[in-house]
Amino acid sequence: MFVSENLGVNEKGNLTIGGTDTVELAGQYGTPLYVMDEQAVRKACRRFKSSIDKYYDGKGLACYASKAFTCLEMCRIVADEGMGLDAVSIGELYTAVKAGFDVTKIGFHGNNKTDEELEYAVDVKVGHIIVDNISELLRLERIAEEKGVRPDIMFRIKPGIDAHTHDFIKTGQIDSKFGFALETGEAFEAVKRAIECKNVNLMGLHCHIGSQIFDIEPFEEAGRVMLKFIAKIKNELGYEIKGLNLGGGFGIKYLNEHDPVPFETYMEKVSEVVKSTCSELGITQPYIFIEPGRSISAPAGITLYTVGARKEIPEIRTYISVDGGMADSPRYILYKSEYEAIVANKATEERTERVTIAGKCCESGDLIGENMPLQHAESGDIIAVCATGAYNYSMSSNYNRLQKPAVVFVNNGESRIAVKRETLDDIIRNDI
Ligand code: LLP
């Protein structure tokens, strides 16, 4: 009935998430409110892990891409599920370290890492660093030499694949700021350089072709391209690359009409391609990493708002204004991303209207969505926007000096705060 499996309706006719009444959550914690369903996160982690076990004989690790949504509690849950982690900045890495995440399972990313970030990653002994460019390789070599260590590294490669998704979230094509290009020979030269270097251990290659991808073919193609490159390195340089990271990007259902391929199917197909390509090329099957972000956190989350003004502009549109907006939900203004919305206290009613849900920021483009089917909403109603668990909290801002909402986890009918709502003093805490 609703877009995410963990949503339902209780005897009061209120929307529930993970069995918890969303209207009560709004009353207890205030709005706007991010709500994450712990069991949904855990279930998604288990699906990734069991698919690797089933289709790739357990020779791989799913690393949660923490850019999608992270905080101490999220790291603890993901760690408890035995996942690895993809951290893309010192802030994400610090969060994971403070949460007690097993650092050996962390891959450290970033297309322009600072020396401070590289030094921190080396000091905390992350599992591996995914090197993006030559200048970074040279800086890391120097840092590793100074510290007398030899970190494991991977190279981020642009496999030259054009995934069918929004331009802003495509990354595998040659015209991308991420990684070494294959076509130009840049990647091969960098591999030669790394092999010669005493202070780093090139243990793998990485690619990530984009995000919110529904087809399997681009992933299969990326796998083939990367394995061919691994074979070329073996044949021409006599060097064995042991790890292959195929990135994240698995599409999720934001609207009922979306039909993403189940992750199990992805893993089955990609494993077949990896196995058959390896035997064709005469190379050892690599240890596989994948980096799902959105597919773990998005369906687990919703955002709750309270309706303020209702403005009907005859023949034009109806605006339903809520107490948040682009500061906590930036994906519409950035990508025109579509979401399902539900009036949480009228969840059994028909959606009889098409409305524009507007935020409270001083910006006309500050919308949660346009032309959204919705139950008749009035001031004081609670609106739930669904599948918002990825890239909303993590991309939120204090625009207009709005306070960032709290994050609450629900688990089998219980709820707890994971991130406190910002206070007015938080807003000025760094001002002098
Ligand atoms: N690995 C790498 C190297 C990545 O760059 C990303 C996402 C992921 C994994 C995880 O991708 P996912 O499984 O979450 O699709 N802000 C945009 C999405 C940006 C994605 C950036 N990289 C959005 O809100 O749609």
Short mmCIF file of C-alpha atoms and ligand atoms in Angstrom, two decimals:
data_model
loop_
_atom_site.label_atom_id
_atom_site.label_comp_id
_atom_site.label_asym_id
_atom_site.label_seq_id
_atom_site.Cartn_x
_atom_site.Cartn_y
_atom_site.Cartn_z
CA MET A 1 0.00 0.00 0.00
CA PHE A 2 2.80 2.41 0.86
CA VAL A 3 6.10 2.80 -0.89
CA SER A 4 8.27 1.29 1.88
CA GLU A 5 7.55 -2.11 3.42
CA ASN A 6 7.99 -0.90 6.98
CA LEU A 7 5.04 1.53 6.81
CA GLY A 8 1.56 0.59 7.96
CA VAL A 9 -1.58 1.91 9.60
CA ASN A 10 -2.69 1.23 13.18
CA GLU A 11 -6.14 0.99 14.75
CA LYS A 12 -6.25 4.79 15.17
CA GLY A 13 -5.83 5.19 11.43
CA ASN A 14 -2.36 6.67 11.96
CA LEU A 15 0.65 5.87 9.86
CA THR A 16 3.18 3.59 11.55
CA ILE A 17 6.83 2.98 10.87
CA GLY A 18 8.30 -0.26 12.16
CA GLY A 19 5.10 -0.63 14.17
CA THR A 20 5.45 2.77 15.91
CA ASP A 21 2.75 5.44 15.61
CA THR A 22 4.22 8.37 13.65
CA VAL A 23 1.69 10.87 15.03
CA GLU A 24 2.79 9.96 18.55
CA LEU A 25 6.43 10.31 17.52
CA ALA A 26 5.69 13.79 16.19
CA GLY A 27 3.97 14.67 19.48
CA GLN A 28 6.76 13.24 21.61
CA TYR A 29 9.80 14.58 19.76
CA GLY A 30 8.41 17.53 17.79
CA THR A 31 8.73 18.18 14.07
CA PRO A 32 10.46 18.27 11.68
CA LEU A 33 11.71 14.86 12.69
CA TYR A 34 13.78 12.25 10.95
CA VAL A 35 12.67 8.75 11.91
CA MET A 36 14.78 5.68 11.15
CA ASP A 37 13.54 2.13 11.50
CA GLU A 38 16.33 0.05 13.00
CA GLN A 39 14.93 -3.27 11.81
CA ALA A 40 14.70 -2.00 8.24
CA VAL A 41 18.36 -0.99 8.35
CA ARG A 42 19.33 -4.36 9.81
CA LYS A 43 17.25 -6.26 7.27
CA ALA A 44 18.85 -4.40 4.37
CA CYS A 45 22.35 -5.08 5.74
CA ARG A 46 21.53 -8.78 6.05
CA ARG A 47 20.25 -8.95 2.47
CA PHE A 48 23.56 -7.62 1.18
CA LYS A 49 25.59 -9.93 3.36
CA SER A 50 23.58 -13.05 2.60
CA SER A 51 23.63 -12.34 -1.15
CA ILE A 52 27.40 -12.20 -1.11
CA ASP A 53 27.45 -15.44 0.86
CA LYS A 54 25.03 -17.12 -1.50
CA TYR A 55 26.25 -15.94 -4.89
CA TYR A 56 29.91 -15.14 -4.32
CA ASP A 57 30.77 -17.78 -1.76
CA GLY A 58 31.15 -15.20 0.99
CA LYS A 59 34.31 -13.81 -0.64
CA GLY A 60 33.32 -10.20 -0.27
CA LEU A 61 32.32 -7.41 2.06
CA ALA A 62 29.41 -4.98 1.83
CA CYS A 63 30.56 -1.60 3.10
CA TYR A 64 27.80 0.83 4.04
CA ALA A 65 28.36 4.17 2.27
CA SER A 66 28.01 6.40 5.28
CA LYS A 67 27.57 9.56 3.21
CA ALA A 68 23.95 8.43 2.76
CA PHE A 69 23.24 8.79 6.48
CA THR A 70 25.52 8.49 9.44
CA CYS A 71 25.70 9.21 13.13
CA LEU A 72 27.14 7.24 16.03
CA GLU A 73 24.05 5.07 16.38
CA MET A 74 23.90 4.24 12.68
CA CYS A 75 27.57 3.20 12.78
CA ARG A 76 26.90 0.97 15.79
CA ILE A 77 23.97 -0.76 14.06
CA VAL A 78 25.82 -1.26 10.80
CA ALA A 79 28.88 -2.55 12.68
CA ASP A 80 26.70 -4.93 14.65
CA GLU A 81 25.48 -6.38 11.34
CA GLY A 82 29.06 -7.19 10.39
CA MET A 83 29.21 -4.65 7.58
CA GLY A 84 32.21 -2.67 6.44
CA LEU A 85 32.05 1.08 5.97
CA ASP A 86 32.80 3.57 3.21
CA ALA A 87 33.82 6.88 4.79
CA VAL A 88 34.35 9.84 2.50
CA SER A 89 35.74 12.51 4.82
CA ILE A 90 37.54 12.89 8.11
CA GLY A 91 34.17 13.71 9.68
CA GLU A 92 32.61 10.43 8.60
CA LEU A 93 35.74 8.55 9.61
CA TYR A 94 35.82 10.26 13.00
CA THR A 95 32.16 9.37 13.57
CA ALA A 96 32.88 5.71 12.80
CA VAL A 97 35.99 5.63 14.99
CA LYS A 98 34.09 7.23 17.89
CA ALA A 99 31.30 4.66 17.44
CA GLY A 100 33.88 1.92 17.88
CA PHE A 101 33.64 0.68 14.28
CA ASP A 102 36.21 -1.98 13.36
CA VAL A 103 38.60 0.28 11.40
CA THR A 104 40.02 -2.64 9.44
CA LYS A 105 36.66 -2.82 7.65
CA ILE A 106 36.69 0.85 6.63
CA GLY A 107 37.57 2.06 3.15
CA PHE A 108 38.52 5.73 3.12
CA HIS A 109 37.34 7.71 0.10
CA GLY A 110 37.48 11.25 -1.22
CA ASN A 111 38.46 12.83 -4.51
CA ASN A 112 40.50 15.56 -2.86
CA LYS A 113 41.66 14.34 0.51
CA THR A 114 43.65 16.79 2.57
CA ASP A 115 46.91 15.89 4.29
CA GLU A 116 45.03 16.09 7.58
CA GLU A 117 42.57 13.48 6.31
CA LEU A 118 45.28 11.16 4.97
CA GLU A 119 47.27 11.42 8.19
CA TYR A 120 44.21 10.71 10.30
CA ALA A 121 43.29 7.70 8.14
CA VAL A 122 46.82 6.35 8.46
CA ASP A 123 46.95 7.04 12.21
CA VAL A 124 43.70 5.23 12.95
CA LYS A 125 44.84 2.43 10.58
CA VAL A 126 41.82 2.25 8.28
CA GLY A 127 41.51 -0.98 6.32
CA HIS A 128 42.40 0.72 3.07
CA ILE A 129 42.52 4.09 1.41
CA ILE A 130 40.92 4.52 -1.99
CA VAL A 131 43.33 6.79 -3.81
CA ASP A 132 41.76 9.09 -6.38
CA ASN A 133 44.65 10.78 -8.17
CA ILE A 134 48.43 10.96 -8.56
CA SER A 135 48.94 13.94 -6.30
CA GLU A 136 47.19 12.05 -3.53
CA LEU A 137 49.31 8.97 -4.17
CA LEU A 138 52.48 11.04 -3.87
CA ARG A 139 51.30 12.73 -0.69
CA LEU A 140 50.24 9.43 0.84
CA GLU A 141 53.60 7.87 -0.03
CA ARG A 142 55.35 10.70 1.78
CA ILE A 143 53.05 10.52 4.82
CA ALA A 144 53.41 6.73 5.02
CA GLU A 145 57.20 6.97 4.75
CA GLU A 146 57.35 9.60 7.50
CA LYS A 147 55.21 7.45 9.76
CA GLY A 148 57.03 4.24 8.85
CA VAL A 149 53.87 2.44 7.71
CA ARG A 150 52.65 0.79 4.52
CA PRO A 151 48.90 1.32 4.13
CA ASP A 152 46.77 -0.81 1.84
CA ILE A 153 45.38 1.22 -1.02
CA MET A 154 42.97 0.83 -3.90
CA PHE A 155 42.76 3.02 -6.96
CA ARG A 156 39.49 4.61 -7.94
CA ILE A 157 39.02 3.99 -11.64
CA LYS A 158 36.63 5.62 -14.10
CA PRO A 159 35.54 2.60 -16.09
CA GLY A 160 33.98 4.73 -18.84
CA ILE A 161 30.45 3.50 -18.20
CA ASP A 162 27.48 5.78 -18.61
CA ALA A 163 24.86 4.78 -16.04
CA HIS A 164 21.33 5.89 -16.74
CA THR A 165 20.66 8.24 -13.88
CA HIS A 166 20.62 11.94 -13.01
CA ASP A 167 23.66 13.80 -14.40
CA PHE A 168 24.70 15.03 -10.95
CA ILE A 169 24.96 11.51 -9.56
CA LYS A 170 26.73 9.81 -12.49
CA THR A 171 30.36 9.12 -11.80
CA GLY A 172 31.72 6.37 -14.01
CA GLN A 173 32.11 8.28 -17.27
CA ILE A 174 35.39 9.78 -18.46
CA ASP A 175 34.20 13.34 -17.85
CA SER A 176 34.07 12.97 -14.08
CA LYS A 177 36.09 14.50 -11.27
CA PHE A 178 36.42 11.10 -9.60
CA GLY A 179 39.29 8.70 -10.18
CA PHE A 180 41.83 7.69 -12.80
CA ALA A 181 40.76 7.34 -16.44
CA LEU A 182 41.24 3.99 -18.13
CA GLU A 183 40.94 5.14 -21.75
CA THR A 184 43.80 7.64 -21.57
CA GLY A 185 46.27 5.25 -19.95
CA GLU A 186 46.31 7.38 -16.82
CA ALA A 187 45.17 4.50 -14.62
CA PHE A 188 47.82 2.10 -15.98
CA GLU A 189 50.63 4.61 -15.42
CA ALA A 190 49.40 5.17 -11.87
CA VAL A 191 49.36 1.44 -11.19
CA LYS A 192 52.98 1.17 -12.38
CA ARG A 193 53.91 4.03 -10.07
CA ALA A 194 52.16 2.45 -7.08
CA ILE A 195 53.76 -0.95 -7.64
CA GLU A 196 57.20 0.67 -7.51
CA CYS A 197 56.41 2.41 -4.27
CA LYS A 198 57.69 0.81 -1.05
CA ASN A 199 55.31 2.68 1.22
CA VAL A 200 51.92 1.71 -0.12
CA ASN A 201 50.43 -1.68 -0.96
CA LEU A 202 48.15 -1.55 -3.98
CA MET A 203 45.64 -4.24 -3.06
CA GLY A 204 42.66 -3.36 -5.17
CA LEU A 205 40.77 -1.33 -7.71
CA HIS A 206 37.53 0.52 -7.19
CA CYS A 207 34.80 1.87 -9.40
CA HIS A 208 31.43 3.44 -8.74
CA ILE A 209 29.31 4.25 -11.76
CA GLY A 210 26.57 6.35 -10.18
CA SER A 211 23.60 6.29 -7.89
CA GLN A 212 19.91 5.33 -8.00
CA ILE A 213 20.57 2.93 -10.90
CA PHE A 214 17.78 0.53 -11.86
CA ASP A 215 19.49 -1.58 -14.56
CA ILE A 216 21.93 -4.40 -13.98
CA GLU A 217 23.79 -4.13 -17.31
CA PRO A 218 25.94 -1.08 -16.42
CA PHE A 219 27.11 -2.88 -13.27
CA GLU A 220 27.92 -6.03 -15.25
CA GLU A 221 29.77 -3.98 -17.83
CA ALA A 222 31.75 -2.17 -15.14
CA GLY A 223 32.72 -5.55 -13.68
CA ARG A 224 33.99 -6.78 -17.06
CA VAL A 225 35.95 -3.60 -17.75
CA MET A 226 37.61 -3.68 -14.34
CA LEU A 227 38.52 -7.36 -14.61
CA LYS A 228 40.07 -6.79 -18.04
CA PHE A 229 42.19 -4.10 -16.47
CA ILE A 230 43.19 -6.45 -13.66
CA ALA A 231 44.21 -9.02 -16.31
CA LYS A 232 46.24 -6.41 -18.19
CA ILE A 233 48.09 -5.52 -14.98
CA LYS A 234 48.80 -9.19 -14.35
CA ASN A 235 49.94 -9.90 -17.91
CA GLU A 236 52.00 -6.78 -18.51
CA LEU A 237 53.31 -6.01 -15.04
CA GLY A 238 53.18 -9.43 -13.39
CA TYR A 239 51.24 -7.94 -10.48
CA GLU A 240 48.16 -9.43 -8.91
CA ILE A 241 45.30 -7.15 -7.84
CA LYS A 242 43.44 -8.98 -5.12
CA GLY A 243 40.43 -6.78 -4.38
CA LEU A 244 37.73 -5.30 -6.58
CA ASN A 245 35.27 -2.74 -5.27
CA LEU A 246 32.22 -2.37 -7.50
CA GLY A 247 30.80 0.61 -5.63
CA GLY A 248 27.20 1.27 -4.70
CA GLY A 249 24.33 2.93 -6.50
CA PHE A 250 21.54 0.36 -6.23
CA GLY A 251 18.22 2.03 -6.99
CA ILE A 252 15.37 2.14 -4.48
CA LYS A 253 11.66 2.69 -4.63
CA TYR A 254 10.72 6.31 -3.96
CA LEU A 255 7.36 6.01 -5.73
CA ASN A 256 5.08 3.03 -6.21
CA GLU A 257 5.80 2.97 -9.93
CA HIS A 258 9.54 2.52 -9.34
CA ASP A 259 10.65 -1.06 -9.84
CA PRO A 260 14.27 -1.51 -8.78
CA VAL A 261 15.97 -4.84 -9.35
CA PRO A 262 16.18 -6.71 -6.04
CA PHE A 263 19.70 -6.65 -4.73
CA GLU A 264 19.85 -10.44 -4.70
CA THR A 265 19.38 -10.47 -8.47
CA TYR A 266 22.10 -7.88 -8.89
CA MET A 267 24.54 -9.96 -6.84
CA GLU A 268 23.59 -13.15 -8.66
CA LYS A 269 24.17 -11.61 -12.10
CA VAL A 270 27.28 -9.70 -11.22
CA SER A 271 28.80 -12.74 -9.50
CA GLU A 272 28.19 -14.79 -12.65
CA VAL A 273 29.88 -12.13 -14.75
CA VAL A 274 32.85 -11.89 -12.39
CA LYS A 275 33.30 -15.65 -12.21
CA SER A 276 33.00 -16.25 -15.96
CA THR A 277 35.15 -13.26 -16.89
CA CYS A 278 37.87 -14.36 -14.48
CA SER A 279 37.99 -17.81 -15.97
CA GLU A 280 38.03 -16.42 -19.53
CA LEU A 281 40.88 -14.10 -18.63
CA GLY A 282 42.76 -16.66 -16.53
CA ILE A 283 42.84 -14.53 -13.39
CA THR A 284 42.00 -15.35 -9.78
CA GLN A 285 38.58 -14.25 -8.61
CA PRO A 286 39.07 -11.06 -6.63
CA TYR A 287 37.68 -10.39 -3.18
CA ILE A 288 34.67 -8.18 -3.88
CA PHE A 289 33.60 -5.05 -2.04
CA ILE A 290 30.33 -3.24 -2.63
CA GLU A 291 29.23 0.08 -1.18
CA PRO A 292 25.47 0.39 -0.79
CA GLY A 293 24.32 3.61 0.83
CA ARG A 294 20.84 4.65 -0.25
CA SER A 295 19.53 1.09 -0.45
CA ILE A 296 20.31 0.58 3.23
CA SER A 297 19.16 3.84 4.74
CA ALA A 298 16.59 5.43 2.39
CA PRO A 299 13.68 2.97 2.75
CA ALA A 300 14.33 2.80 6.51
CA GLY A 301 13.58 6.48 7.01
CA ILE A 302 10.77 9.00 6.89
CA THR A 303 10.58 12.69 7.72
CA LEU A 304 7.68 14.07 9.72
CA TYR A 305 6.42 17.63 9.41
CA THR A 306 3.56 19.64 10.84
CA VAL A 307 1.36 21.49 8.40
CA GLY A 308 1.11 25.25 8.92
CA ALA A 309 -0.47 27.30 6.17
CA ARG A 310 -2.74 25.96 3.45
CA LYS A 311 -2.91 28.26 0.45
CA GLU A 312 -5.29 27.51 -2.41
CA ILE A 313 -4.59 29.50 -5.55
CA PRO A 314 -7.63 28.87 -7.77
CA GLU A 315 -6.84 27.26 -11.13
CA ILE A 316 -3.17 27.21 -10.23
CA ARG A 317 -2.22 25.06 -7.26
CA THR A 318 -2.59 24.43 -3.55
CA TYR A 319 0.41 25.00 -1.35
CA ILE A 320 0.66 23.04 1.88
CA SER A 321 3.43 24.62 3.93
CA VAL A 322 5.33 22.57 6.46
CA ASP A 323 7.70 23.43 9.30
CA GLY A 324 10.84 22.23 7.47
CA GLY A 325 11.96 22.34 3.84
CA MET A 326 15.09 22.44 1.74
CA ALA A 327 17.30 22.75 4.83
CA ASP A 328 16.31 19.26 6.00
CA SER A 329 15.09 17.89 2.67
CA PRO A 330 17.37 19.26 -0.06
CA ARG A 331 16.82 16.64 -2.73
CA TYR A 332 13.93 18.30 -4.53
CA ILE A 333 15.66 21.60 -5.08
CA LEU A 334 18.83 19.75 -6.10
CA TYR A 335 17.53 16.92 -8.27
CA LYS A 336 13.76 17.32 -8.49
CA SER A 337 13.57 14.05 -6.59
CA GLU A 338 10.10 12.68 -6.12
CA TYR A 339 8.73 11.27 -2.89
CA GLU A 340 5.53 9.78 -1.58
CA ALA A 341 3.81 11.85 1.12
CA ILE A 342 1.07 10.77 3.52
CA VAL A 343 -0.99 12.74 6.00
CA ALA A 344 0.04 10.57 8.94
CA ASN A 345 -3.08 11.23 11.03
CA LYS A 346 -5.35 10.51 8.03
CA ALA A 347 -3.48 7.53 6.64
CA THR A 348 -6.59 5.51 5.85
CA GLU A 349 -8.22 8.33 3.89
CA GLU A 350 -8.14 8.58 0.12
CA ARG A 351 -5.64 10.89 -1.46
CA THR A 352 -8.10 13.30 -3.00
CA GLU A 353 -5.84 16.23 -3.85
CA ARG A 354 -2.72 17.05 -5.78
CA VAL A 355 -0.69 19.61 -3.90
CA THR A 356 2.66 21.33 -3.68
CA ILE A 357 4.28 20.76 -0.33
CA ALA A 358 6.35 23.84 0.41
CA GLY A 359 9.04 24.43 2.99
CA LYS A 360 9.53 27.42 5.24
CA CYS A 361 12.76 28.72 3.74
CA CYS A 362 12.93 32.09 2.09
CA GLU A 363 13.32 30.64 -1.39
CA SER A 364 10.65 29.91 -4.00
CA GLY A 365 12.30 26.65 -5.02
CA ASP A 366 12.07 25.39 -1.46
CA LEU A 367 9.60 22.60 -2.09
CA ILE A 368 9.30 19.04 -0.86
CA GLY A 369 7.49 18.19 -4.06
CA GLU A 370 4.93 19.32 -6.62
CA ASN A 371 1.79 17.70 -7.89
CA MET A 372 1.87 15.22 -5.03
CA PRO A 373 -1.23 13.13 -4.40
CA LEU A 374 -2.26 13.72 -0.78
CA GLN A 375 -5.13 13.39 1.67
CA HIS A 376 -6.83 16.71 2.41
CA ALA A 377 -4.28 18.46 4.68
CA GLU A 378 -5.06 21.24 7.13
CA SER A 379 -3.04 23.21 9.62
CA GLY A 380 -1.89 20.95 12.46
CA ASP A 381 -1.87 17.74 10.42
CA ILE A 382 1.30 15.66 10.37
CA ILE A 383 2.81 14.87 6.98
CA ALA A 384 5.18 11.95 6.53
CA VAL A 385 7.51 12.03 3.55
CA CYS A 386 8.63 8.48 2.80
CA ALA A 387 11.96 6.84 1.98
CA THR A 388 13.93 9.87 3.12
CA GLY A 389 16.53 7.98 5.14
CA ALA A 390 19.35 8.64 2.67
CA TYR A 391 20.89 11.95 1.64
CA ASN A 392 18.51 14.14 3.60
CA TYR A 393 19.89 14.34 7.12
CA SER A 394 23.39 13.97 5.68
CA MET A 395 22.85 16.84 3.22
CA SER A 396 20.87 19.04 5.59
CA SER A 397 21.97 22.59 6.32
CA ASN A 398 21.20 25.47 8.63
CA TYR A 399 19.92 27.65 5.79
CA ASN A 400 17.92 30.55 7.20
CA ARG A 401 19.50 29.55 10.51
CA LEU A 402 16.99 26.76 10.90
CA GLN A 403 17.86 24.21 13.54
CA LYS A 404 18.57 20.72 12.22
CA PRO A 405 15.88 18.25 13.27
CA ALA A 406 16.40 15.38 15.66
CA VAL A 407 16.92 11.82 14.43
CA VAL A 408 14.93 9.17 16.24
CA PHE A 409 15.33 5.42 15.82
CA VAL A 410 12.34 3.15 16.25
CA ASN A 411 12.75 -0.51 17.04
CA ASN A 412 9.88 -2.93 17.57
CA GLY A 413 7.54 -0.31 18.98
CA GLU A 414 10.19 1.55 21.05
CA SER A 415 11.79 4.85 20.09
CA ARG A 416 14.97 6.60 21.11
CA ILE A 417 16.83 9.76 20.14
CA ALA A 418 19.99 9.16 18.11
CA VAL A 419 20.73 12.80 17.25
CA LYS A 420 19.32 15.65 19.31
CA ARG A 421 17.43 18.52 17.71
CA GLU A 422 19.69 21.54 17.43
CA THR A 423 19.01 24.34 19.86
CA LEU A 424 19.19 28.06 19.22
CA ASP A 425 22.49 28.05 21.08
CA ASP A 426 23.77 25.42 18.64
CA ILE A 427 22.98 27.87 15.89
CA ILE A 428 25.37 30.46 17.32
CA ARG A 429 27.85 28.07 18.92
CA ASN A 430 30.73 28.96 16.63
CA ASP A 431 29.92 32.64 16.30
CA ILE A 432 32.27 35.02 18.05
N1 LLP B 1 30.43 4.54 -3.28
C1 LLP B 1 30.85 5.70 -3.79
C2 LLP B 1 32.23 5.84 -4.20
C3 LLP B 1 29.95 6.77 -3.93
O1 LLP B 1 30.36 7.90 -4.46
C4 LLP B 1 28.61 6.60 -3.53
C5 LLP B 1 27.65 7.70 -3.65
C6 LLP B 1 28.22 5.38 -2.97
C7 LLP B 1 29.17 4.35 -2.88
C8 LLP B 1 26.84 5.10 -2.49
O2 LLP B 1 25.89 5.20 -3.49
P1 LLP B 1 24.37 4.79 -3.17
O3 LLP B 1 24.37 3.31 -2.92
O4 LLP B 1 23.96 5.54 -1.96
O5 LLP B 1 23.63 5.20 -4.37
N2 LLP B 1 23.27 13.06 -2.98
C9 LLP B 1 22.80 12.21 -4.05
C10 LLP B 1 23.55 10.92 -4.12
C11 LLP B 1 25.03 11.12 -4.25
C12 LLP B 1 25.76 9.82 -4.28
C13 LLP B 1 27.22 10.03 -4.07
N3 LLP B 1 27.99 8.85 -4.06
C14 LLP B 1 21.30 11.97 -3.86
O6 LLP B 1 20.72 12.51 -2.92
O7 LLP B 1 20.68 11.29 -4.67
#
